[in-house]
Coordinates of C-alpha atoms and ligand atoms in Angstrom, one line a residue:
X1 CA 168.9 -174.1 123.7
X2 CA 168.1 -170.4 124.3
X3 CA 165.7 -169.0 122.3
X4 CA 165.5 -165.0 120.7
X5 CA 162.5 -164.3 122.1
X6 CA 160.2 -165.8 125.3
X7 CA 156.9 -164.8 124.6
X8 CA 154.1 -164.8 127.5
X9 CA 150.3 -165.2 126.4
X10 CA 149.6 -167.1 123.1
X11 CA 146.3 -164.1 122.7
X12 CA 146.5 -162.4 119.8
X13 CA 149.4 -159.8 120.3
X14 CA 151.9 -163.0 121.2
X15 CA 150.6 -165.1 118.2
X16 CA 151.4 -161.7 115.8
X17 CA 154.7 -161.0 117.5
X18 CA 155.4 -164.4 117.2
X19 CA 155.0 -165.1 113.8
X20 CA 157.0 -162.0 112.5
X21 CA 160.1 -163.0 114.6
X22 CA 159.9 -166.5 113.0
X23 CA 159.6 -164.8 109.7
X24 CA 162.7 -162.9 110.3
X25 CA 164.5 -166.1 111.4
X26 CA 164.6 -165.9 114.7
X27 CA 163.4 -168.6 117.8
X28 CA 160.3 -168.4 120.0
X29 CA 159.1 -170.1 123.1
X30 CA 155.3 -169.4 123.7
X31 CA 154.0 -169.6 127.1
X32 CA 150.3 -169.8 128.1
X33 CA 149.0 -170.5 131.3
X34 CA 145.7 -171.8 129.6
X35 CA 145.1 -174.8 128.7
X36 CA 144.8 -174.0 124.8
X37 CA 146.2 -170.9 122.6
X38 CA 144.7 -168.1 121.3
X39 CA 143.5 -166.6 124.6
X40 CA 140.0 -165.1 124.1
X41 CA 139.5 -165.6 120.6
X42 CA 139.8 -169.6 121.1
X43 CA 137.0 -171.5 120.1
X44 CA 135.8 -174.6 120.9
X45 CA 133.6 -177.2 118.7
X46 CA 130.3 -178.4 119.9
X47 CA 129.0 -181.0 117.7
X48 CA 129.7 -178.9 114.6
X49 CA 129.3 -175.7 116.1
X50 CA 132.1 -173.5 116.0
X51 CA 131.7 -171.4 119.6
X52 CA 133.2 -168.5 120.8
X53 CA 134.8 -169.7 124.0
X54 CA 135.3 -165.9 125.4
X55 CA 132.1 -163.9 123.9
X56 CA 131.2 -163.3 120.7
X57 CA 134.5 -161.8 118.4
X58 CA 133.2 -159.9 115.1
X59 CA 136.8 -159.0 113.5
X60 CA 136.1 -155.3 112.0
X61 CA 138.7 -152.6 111.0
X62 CA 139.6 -149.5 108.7
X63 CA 143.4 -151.0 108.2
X64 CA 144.3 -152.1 105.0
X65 CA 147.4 -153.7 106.7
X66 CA 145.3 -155.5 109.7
X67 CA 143.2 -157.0 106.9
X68 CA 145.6 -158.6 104.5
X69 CA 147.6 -159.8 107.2
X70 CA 144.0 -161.5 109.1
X71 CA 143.5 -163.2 105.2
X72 CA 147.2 -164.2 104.7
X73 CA 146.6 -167.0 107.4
X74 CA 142.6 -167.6 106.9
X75 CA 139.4 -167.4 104.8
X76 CA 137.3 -165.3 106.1
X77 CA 133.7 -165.0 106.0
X78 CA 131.3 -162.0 105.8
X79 CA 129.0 -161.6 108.6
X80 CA 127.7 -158.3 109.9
X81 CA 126.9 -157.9 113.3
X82 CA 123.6 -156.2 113.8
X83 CA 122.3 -157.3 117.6
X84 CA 118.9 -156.8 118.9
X85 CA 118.1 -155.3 122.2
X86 CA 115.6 -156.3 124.7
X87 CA 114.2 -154.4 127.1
X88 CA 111.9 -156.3 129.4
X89 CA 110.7 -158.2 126.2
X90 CA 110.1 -154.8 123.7
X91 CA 112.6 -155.2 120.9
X92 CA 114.7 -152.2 119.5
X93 CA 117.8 -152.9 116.3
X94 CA 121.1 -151.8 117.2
X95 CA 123.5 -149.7 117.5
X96 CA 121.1 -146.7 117.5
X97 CA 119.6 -145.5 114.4
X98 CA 116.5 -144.7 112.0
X99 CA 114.9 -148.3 112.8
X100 CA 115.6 -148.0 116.9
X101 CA 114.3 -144.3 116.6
X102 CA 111.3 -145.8 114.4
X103 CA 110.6 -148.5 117.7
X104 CA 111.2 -146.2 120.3
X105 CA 108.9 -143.4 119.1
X106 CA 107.0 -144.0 116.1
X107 CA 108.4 -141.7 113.8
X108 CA 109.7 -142.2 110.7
X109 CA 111.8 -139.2 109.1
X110 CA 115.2 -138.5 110.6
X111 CA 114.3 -135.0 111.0
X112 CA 111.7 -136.0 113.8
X113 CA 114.5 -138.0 115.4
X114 CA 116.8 -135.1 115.8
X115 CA 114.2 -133.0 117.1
X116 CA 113.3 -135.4 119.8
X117 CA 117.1 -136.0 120.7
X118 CA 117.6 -132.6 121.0
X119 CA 114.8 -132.0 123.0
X120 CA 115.6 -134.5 125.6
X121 CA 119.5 -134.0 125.2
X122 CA 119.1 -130.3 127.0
X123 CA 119.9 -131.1 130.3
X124 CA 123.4 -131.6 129.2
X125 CA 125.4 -128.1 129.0
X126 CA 128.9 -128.5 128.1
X127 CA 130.9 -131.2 127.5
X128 CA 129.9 -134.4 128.8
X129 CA 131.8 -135.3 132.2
X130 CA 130.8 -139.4 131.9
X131 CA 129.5 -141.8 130.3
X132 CA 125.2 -140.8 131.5
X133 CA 125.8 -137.5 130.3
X134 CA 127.5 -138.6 127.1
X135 CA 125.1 -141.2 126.3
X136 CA 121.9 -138.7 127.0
X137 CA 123.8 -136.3 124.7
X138 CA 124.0 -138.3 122.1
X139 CA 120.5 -140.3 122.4
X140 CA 118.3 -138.3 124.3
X141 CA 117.1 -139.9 127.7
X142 CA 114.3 -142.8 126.6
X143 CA 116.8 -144.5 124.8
X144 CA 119.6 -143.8 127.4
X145 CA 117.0 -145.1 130.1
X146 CA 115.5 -148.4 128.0
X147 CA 118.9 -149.4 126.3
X148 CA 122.1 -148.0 128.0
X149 CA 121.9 -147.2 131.9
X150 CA 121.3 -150.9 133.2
X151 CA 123.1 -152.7 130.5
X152 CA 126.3 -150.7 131.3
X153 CA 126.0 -150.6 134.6
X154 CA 125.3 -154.5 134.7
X155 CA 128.5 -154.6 132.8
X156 CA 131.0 -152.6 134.7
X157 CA 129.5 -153.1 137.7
X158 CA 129.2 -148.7 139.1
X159 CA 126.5 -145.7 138.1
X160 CA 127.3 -145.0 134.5
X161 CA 127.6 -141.5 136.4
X162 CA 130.8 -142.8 137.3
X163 CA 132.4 -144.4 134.2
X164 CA 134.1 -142.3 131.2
X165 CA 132.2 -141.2 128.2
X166 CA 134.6 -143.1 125.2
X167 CA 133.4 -146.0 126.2
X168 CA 129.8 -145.3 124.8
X169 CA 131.2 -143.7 122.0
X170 CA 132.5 -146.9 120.3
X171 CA 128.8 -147.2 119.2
X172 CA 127.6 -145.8 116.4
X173 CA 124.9 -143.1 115.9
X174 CA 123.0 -142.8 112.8
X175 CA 119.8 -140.9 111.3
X176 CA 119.8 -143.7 108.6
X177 CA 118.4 -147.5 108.7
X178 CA 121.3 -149.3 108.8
X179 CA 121.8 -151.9 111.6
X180 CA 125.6 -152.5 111.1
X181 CA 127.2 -152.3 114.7
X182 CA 130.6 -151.1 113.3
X183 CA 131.3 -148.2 110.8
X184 CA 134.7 -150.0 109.5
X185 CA 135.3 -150.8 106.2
X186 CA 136.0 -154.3 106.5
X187 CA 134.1 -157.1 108.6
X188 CA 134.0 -160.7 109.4
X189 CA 135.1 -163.9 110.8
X190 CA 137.4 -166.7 110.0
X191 CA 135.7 -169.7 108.3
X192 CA 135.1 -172.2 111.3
X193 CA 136.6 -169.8 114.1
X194 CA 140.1 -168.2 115.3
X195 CA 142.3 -171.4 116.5
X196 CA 143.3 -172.3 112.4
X197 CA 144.4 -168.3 112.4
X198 CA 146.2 -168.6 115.3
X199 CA 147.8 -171.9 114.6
X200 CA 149.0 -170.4 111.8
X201 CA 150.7 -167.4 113.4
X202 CA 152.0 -170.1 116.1
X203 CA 153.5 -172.3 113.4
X204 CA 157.4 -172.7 114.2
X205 CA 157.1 -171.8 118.0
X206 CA 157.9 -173.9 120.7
X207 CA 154.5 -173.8 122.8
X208 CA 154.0 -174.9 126.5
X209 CA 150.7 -174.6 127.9
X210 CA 149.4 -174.8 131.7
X211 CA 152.2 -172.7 132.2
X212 CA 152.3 -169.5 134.0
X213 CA 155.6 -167.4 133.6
X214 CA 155.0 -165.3 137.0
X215 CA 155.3 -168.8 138.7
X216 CA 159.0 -169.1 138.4
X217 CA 159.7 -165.3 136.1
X218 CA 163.8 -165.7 136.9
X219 CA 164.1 -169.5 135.2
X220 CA 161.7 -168.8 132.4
X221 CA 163.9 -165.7 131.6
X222 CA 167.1 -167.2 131.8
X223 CA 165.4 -169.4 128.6
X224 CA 165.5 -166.6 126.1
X225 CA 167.4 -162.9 125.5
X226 CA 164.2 -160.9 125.7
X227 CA 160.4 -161.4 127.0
X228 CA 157.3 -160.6 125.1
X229 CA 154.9 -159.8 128.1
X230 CA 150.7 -159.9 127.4
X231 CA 149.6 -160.9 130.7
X232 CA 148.4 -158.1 133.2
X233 CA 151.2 -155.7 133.9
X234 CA 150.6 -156.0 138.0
X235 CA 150.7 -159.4 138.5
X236 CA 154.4 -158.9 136.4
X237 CA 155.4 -156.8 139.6
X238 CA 153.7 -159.1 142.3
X239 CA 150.7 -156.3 142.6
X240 CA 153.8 -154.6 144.5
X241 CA 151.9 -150.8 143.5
X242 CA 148.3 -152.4 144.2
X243 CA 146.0 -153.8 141.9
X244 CA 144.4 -152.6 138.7
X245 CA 140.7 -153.2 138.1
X246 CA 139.6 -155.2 134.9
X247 CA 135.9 -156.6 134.9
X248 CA 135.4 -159.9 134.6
X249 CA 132.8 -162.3 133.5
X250 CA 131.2 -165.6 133.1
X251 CA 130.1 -168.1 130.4
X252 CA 127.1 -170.0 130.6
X253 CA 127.2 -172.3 127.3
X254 CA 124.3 -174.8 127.0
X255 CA 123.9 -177.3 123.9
X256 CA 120.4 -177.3 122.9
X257 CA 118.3 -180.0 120.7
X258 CA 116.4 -177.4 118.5
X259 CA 117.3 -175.7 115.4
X260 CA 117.5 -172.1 116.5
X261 CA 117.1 -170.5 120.1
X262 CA 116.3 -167.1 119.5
X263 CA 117.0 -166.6 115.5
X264 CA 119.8 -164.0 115.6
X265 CA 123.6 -164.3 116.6
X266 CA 123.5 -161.1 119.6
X267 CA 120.5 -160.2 121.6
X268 CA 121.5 -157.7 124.1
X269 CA 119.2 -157.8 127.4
X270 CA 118.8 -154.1 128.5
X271 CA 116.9 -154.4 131.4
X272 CA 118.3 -154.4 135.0
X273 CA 116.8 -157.5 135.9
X274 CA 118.0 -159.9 134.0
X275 CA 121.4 -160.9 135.5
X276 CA 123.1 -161.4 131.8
X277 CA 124.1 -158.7 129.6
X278 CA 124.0 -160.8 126.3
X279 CA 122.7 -164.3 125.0
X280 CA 124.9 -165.4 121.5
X281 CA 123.5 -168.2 119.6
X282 CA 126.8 -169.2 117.8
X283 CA 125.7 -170.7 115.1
X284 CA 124.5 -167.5 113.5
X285 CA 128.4 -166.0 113.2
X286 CA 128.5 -169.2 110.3
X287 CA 125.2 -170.8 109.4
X288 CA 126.3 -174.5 108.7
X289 CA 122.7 -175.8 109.0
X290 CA 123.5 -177.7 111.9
X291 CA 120.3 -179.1 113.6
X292 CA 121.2 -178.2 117.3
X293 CA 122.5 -175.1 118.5
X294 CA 124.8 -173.8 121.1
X295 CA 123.9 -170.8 123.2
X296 CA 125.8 -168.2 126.0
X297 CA 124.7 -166.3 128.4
X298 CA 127.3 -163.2 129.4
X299 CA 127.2 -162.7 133.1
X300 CA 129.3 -159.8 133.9
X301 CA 131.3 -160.2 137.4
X302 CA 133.4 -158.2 139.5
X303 CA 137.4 -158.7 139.3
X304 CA 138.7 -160.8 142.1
X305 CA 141.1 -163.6 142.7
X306 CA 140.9 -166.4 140.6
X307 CA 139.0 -164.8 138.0
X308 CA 139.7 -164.0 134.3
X309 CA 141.1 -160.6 133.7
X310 CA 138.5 -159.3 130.7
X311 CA 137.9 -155.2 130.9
X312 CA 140.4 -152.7 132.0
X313 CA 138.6 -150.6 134.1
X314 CA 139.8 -147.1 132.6
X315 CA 139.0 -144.7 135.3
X316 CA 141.2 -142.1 136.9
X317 CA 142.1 -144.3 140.1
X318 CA 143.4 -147.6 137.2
X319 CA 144.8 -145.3 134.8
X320 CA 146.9 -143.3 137.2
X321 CA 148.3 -146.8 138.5
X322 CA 148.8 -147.9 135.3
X323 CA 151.3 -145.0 135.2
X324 CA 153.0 -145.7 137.8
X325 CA 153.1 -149.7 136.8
X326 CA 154.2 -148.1 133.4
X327 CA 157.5 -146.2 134.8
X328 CA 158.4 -150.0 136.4
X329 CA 158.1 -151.4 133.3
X330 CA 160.2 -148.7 131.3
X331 CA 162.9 -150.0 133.2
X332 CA 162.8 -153.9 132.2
X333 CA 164.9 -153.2 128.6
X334 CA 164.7 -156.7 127.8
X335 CA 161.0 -156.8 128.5
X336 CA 158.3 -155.1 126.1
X337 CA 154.7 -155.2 127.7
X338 CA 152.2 -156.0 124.9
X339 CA 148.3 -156.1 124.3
X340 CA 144.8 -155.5 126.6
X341 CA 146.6 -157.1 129.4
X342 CA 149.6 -155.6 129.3
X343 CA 149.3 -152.1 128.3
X344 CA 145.7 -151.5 130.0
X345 CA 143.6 -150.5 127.1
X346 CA 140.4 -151.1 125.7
X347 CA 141.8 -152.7 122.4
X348 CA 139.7 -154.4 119.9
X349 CA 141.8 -157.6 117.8
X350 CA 142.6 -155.1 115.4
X351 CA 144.1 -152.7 117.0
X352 CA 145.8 -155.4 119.5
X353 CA 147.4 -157.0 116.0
X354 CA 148.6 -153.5 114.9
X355 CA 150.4 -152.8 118.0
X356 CA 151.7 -156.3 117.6
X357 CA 153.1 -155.7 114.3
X358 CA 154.4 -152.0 115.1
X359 CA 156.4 -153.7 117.9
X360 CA 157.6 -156.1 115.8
X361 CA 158.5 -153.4 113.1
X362 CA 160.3 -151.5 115.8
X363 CA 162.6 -154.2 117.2
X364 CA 163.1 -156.8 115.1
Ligands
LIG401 P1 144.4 -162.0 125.4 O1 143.6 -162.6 124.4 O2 143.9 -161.8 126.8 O3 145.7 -163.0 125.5 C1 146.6 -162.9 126.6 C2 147.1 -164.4 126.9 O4 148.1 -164.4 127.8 C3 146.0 -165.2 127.4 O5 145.9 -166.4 126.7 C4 146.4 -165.5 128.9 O6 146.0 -166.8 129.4 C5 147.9 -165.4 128.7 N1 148.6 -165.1 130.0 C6 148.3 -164.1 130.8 N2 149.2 -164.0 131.8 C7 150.0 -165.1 131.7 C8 151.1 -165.6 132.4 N3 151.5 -165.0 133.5 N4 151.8 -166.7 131.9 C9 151.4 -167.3 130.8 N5 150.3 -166.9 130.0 C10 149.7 -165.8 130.5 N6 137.5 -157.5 119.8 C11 137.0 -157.2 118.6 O7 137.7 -156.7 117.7 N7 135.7 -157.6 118.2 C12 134.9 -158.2 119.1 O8 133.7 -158.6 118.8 C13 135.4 -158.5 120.4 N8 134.6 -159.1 121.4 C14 135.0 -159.3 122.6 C15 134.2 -159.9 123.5 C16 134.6 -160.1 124.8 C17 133.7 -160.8 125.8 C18 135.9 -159.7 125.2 C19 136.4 -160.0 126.6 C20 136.8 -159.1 124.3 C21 136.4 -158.9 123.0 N9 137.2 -158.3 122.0 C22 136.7 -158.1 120.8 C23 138.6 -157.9 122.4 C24 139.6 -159.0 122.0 O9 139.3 -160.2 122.8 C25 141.0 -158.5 122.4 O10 141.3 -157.3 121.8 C26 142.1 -159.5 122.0 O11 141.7 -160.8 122.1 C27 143.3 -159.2 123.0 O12 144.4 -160.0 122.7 P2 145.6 -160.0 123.7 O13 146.7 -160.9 123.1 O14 146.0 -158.6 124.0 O15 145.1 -160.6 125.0
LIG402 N1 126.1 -150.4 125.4 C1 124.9 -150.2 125.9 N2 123.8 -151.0 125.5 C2 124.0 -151.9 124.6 C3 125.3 -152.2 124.0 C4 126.3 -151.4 124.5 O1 124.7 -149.3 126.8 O2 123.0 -152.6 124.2 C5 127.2 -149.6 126.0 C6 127.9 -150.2 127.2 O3 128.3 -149.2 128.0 C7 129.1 -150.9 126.7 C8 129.5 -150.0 125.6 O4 128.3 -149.5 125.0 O5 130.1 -151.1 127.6 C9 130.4 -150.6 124.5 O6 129.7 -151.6 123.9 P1 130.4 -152.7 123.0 O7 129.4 -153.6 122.4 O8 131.4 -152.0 122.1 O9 131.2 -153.5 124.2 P2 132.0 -154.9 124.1 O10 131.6 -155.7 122.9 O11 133.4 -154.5 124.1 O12 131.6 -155.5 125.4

C-alpha cells in the first residue's frame, strides 16, 4: 500500500501533523529512529513516577488554539514552574524578580531595585550586541555574575560574550514577587506525562520504530506521495554543506529510597563548578505521594557524533548555513521540513505544535 503522507520523527510536530491528516482521511506512516514515540517529551515510569525522559517539559502558551487542542487529547494538570537557583549553596527564586532582588541585596521596595539595576547596568551604551551585555542590561552585573554567566556558558558551551542576546530574553523580569517562570496565560502538564497525548495524536498511524529514514531515504520515499521531515535538516543532505551546531546533553537519572531529594521540581546550579546545569526531582511536576523519588542531573555536552541533537546553536556561522540548507530544501516539493530539528529554531512545544497545525492548514 502507499500511504498520503511518510512522516519522519514521531516529536511533537509529526505527532500534530499526523493526527490532522488522519482527521482529514488520509494515510500515515510514522518513522522514528528511537526506540519509543514522542521524541523529547516521552516519559518513562519509575516505580510510579512519571519522568521526564529529555529534561523537565512545563507546557506554557498565550494560544487559545495550542491549548484546546493540548486538552482535546489529555487532562491536564496545573503546575507552575518556579525553579530555585544555587549559587555555590546561597539560594535566589527565579526568574528574576522582587524576591531574587530581596536575596541578592536586602532591599525590599522595587524602587531600590531599579536604582541598583540601573546603577550597575551603565556600562552598557546602546543596544546590547550579546547575550553578557543583554543580560547586565537587564539585571545589573551581581545577578548577571551569581546566576547567568556560568550557567549559560556551562550550557552552550562559549563566553556568553559570544552568544545572541534573545536567548536571555525568554526569561522574565519583574519588580513584583511573583516566581512564575513563564508570563503565558496558560500552564501545565498532562496528568501522568506526554506518551497518552501523543498516543493519541499517533492513533490511526502506522508506526515503525528503530528506524532511521536517512538509512535507506529513496525506499522509504517510494512508500508514500510526500515526506513530513523533523529530523535535522543536514543530516537530510548527508552534511553535504557542513554541519550545523545544536548542543547536546546528558541524563543522569538515579531512583532514590527517600521521600523527597531536594523539595522542589527545578533547582538550577549557577555556579561554574558544578558540572550540571540543573537537578529535577520529577515527582514535583505531579505529587502522587509516592515514597521514593526519581532525580536528574542535566549535564550539558558539546554536539558530536553519536549524540542527541538538543539546542540549535543560533549564531551567525549556523544560521547562515541554515540558509543555505534552507534553499536545498525549497527545492524537495514533496518534502516539507518541520519542527526544532528541521527548521533550526529555538521552539518551545507550543510553538512547535502551532507550526505543525499551520502546515497542516496550508496543505491538507
Ligand atoms: P523532537 O522532539 O526532537 O522530535 C523529532 C523526532 O524525530 C525525534 O523523536 C527523533 O528521534 C526523530 N528523528 C530525527 N531524525 C530522524 C530520522 N532520520 N529518522 C527517523 N526519526 C528521526 N519546551 C517547552 O515548551 N517547555 C519546556 O519546559 C521545555 N523543556 C525542554 C527541555 C529540554 C532539555 C529540551 C531539549 C527541550 C525542551 N523544550 C521545552 C522544547 C521541546 O522539547 C521541543 O520544542 C519539542 O519537543 C520539539 O518537537 P519536535 O517534534 O520539533 O522535535
Ligand atoms: N539562564 C540563566 N540562568 C538560569 C536559567 C537560565 O542564565 O538560572 C539563561 C541561560 O542562558 C539559558 C537561557 O537563560 O540558556 C534560557 O533559559 P531557559 O530556562 O528558557 O532554557 P531551556 O529551558 O530552554 O534550557
Amino acid at each position: 500500500m502507499k500511504y498520503d503522507y511518510l512522516i519522519v520523527g514521531s516529536g511533537l510536530f509529526g505527532a500534530v501533523f499526523a493526527r490532522r491528516a488522519m482527521d482529514a482521511g488520509k494515510t500515515c506512516l510514522v518513522l522514528e529512529k528511537r526506540a519509543h514515540t514522542g521524541g523529547n517529551v516521552h516519559c518513562d515510569d519509575m516505580e510510579g513516577v512519571t519522568v521526564h525522559t529529555y529534561g523537565a517539559h512545563i507546557f506554557h502558551t498565550n494560544d487559545q488554539r495550542v491549548w484546546d487542542f493540548l486538552n482535546g487529547y489529555c487532562d491536564v494538570h496545573p503546575f507552575i514552574n518556579s525553579p530555585i537557583a544555587d549559587y555555590h549553596g546561597e539560594r535566589y527564586n527565579l526568574p528574576f524578580n522582587m524576591n531574587t532582588f530581596h536575596q541578592m541585596w536586602g532591599i525590599t521596595e522595587p524602587e531600590d531595585a531599579k536604582a541598583i539595576i540601573e546603577k550597575q547596568r551603565r556600562a552598557i551604551t546602546g543596544e546590547p550586541q550579546n547575550l553578557e551585555e543583554q543580560a547586565i542590561s537587564l539585571v545589573g552585573t551581581d545577578i548577571y555574575e551569581k546566576l547567568i554567566r556560568h550557567y549559560t556558558e556551562k550550557q552552550w558551551g562559549r563566553p556568553c560574550t559570544e552568544l545572541p542576546s534573545f536567548i536571555i530574553k525568554r526569561l522574565p523580569v519583574r519588580f513584583t514577587y511573583d516566581n512564575n517562570y513563564f508570563n503565558d496565560r496558560y500552564q501545565g502538564i498532562p496528568t501522568g506525562g506526554y506518551n497518552g497525548f501523543i498516543d493519541a495524536l499517533l492513533k490511526g498511524a502506522d508506526v515503525r520504530l528503530n528506524t532511521d529514514f536517512n538509512s535507506d531515504r529513496a525506499c522509504y520515499r517510494s512508500l508514500a506521495d510526500r515526506v513530513i521531515y523533523t529530523g535535522t535538516i543536514d543530516s537530510f543532505f548527508d552534511y553535504c554543506l557542513g554541519r550545523l551546531e545544536y548542543r547536546s546533553l546528558r541524563f543522569e537519572t538515579e531512583l532514590l529510597p527517600i521521600p523527597s531529594y531536594q523539595g522542589t521540581a527545578v533547582i538550577n546550579y549557577t555556579d561554574g563548578d558544578t558540572p550540571y546545569t540543573r537537578i529535577i526531582e520529577h515527582k514535583f511536576f505531579e505529587d502522587q505521594g509516592q515514597h521514593k523519588t526519581v532525580i536528574t542531573k542535566e549535564y550539558p555536552v558539546a554536539p558530536g557524533e553519536g549524540r542527541e541533537p538538543y539546542y540549535p546553536i543560533n549564531d551567525e556561522r549556523n544560521l547562515t548555513l541554515y540558509a543555505q540548507y534552507r534553499q536545498l530544501a525549497d527545492k524537495e516539493t514533496d518534502v516539507i521540513f518541520g519542527g526544532r530539528l528541521a527548521e533550526y529554531k529555538y521552539y518551545d512545544m507550543d510553538q512547535v505544535i502551532a507550526s505543525a497545525l499551520n502546515c497542516a492548514e496550508e496543505i491538507l
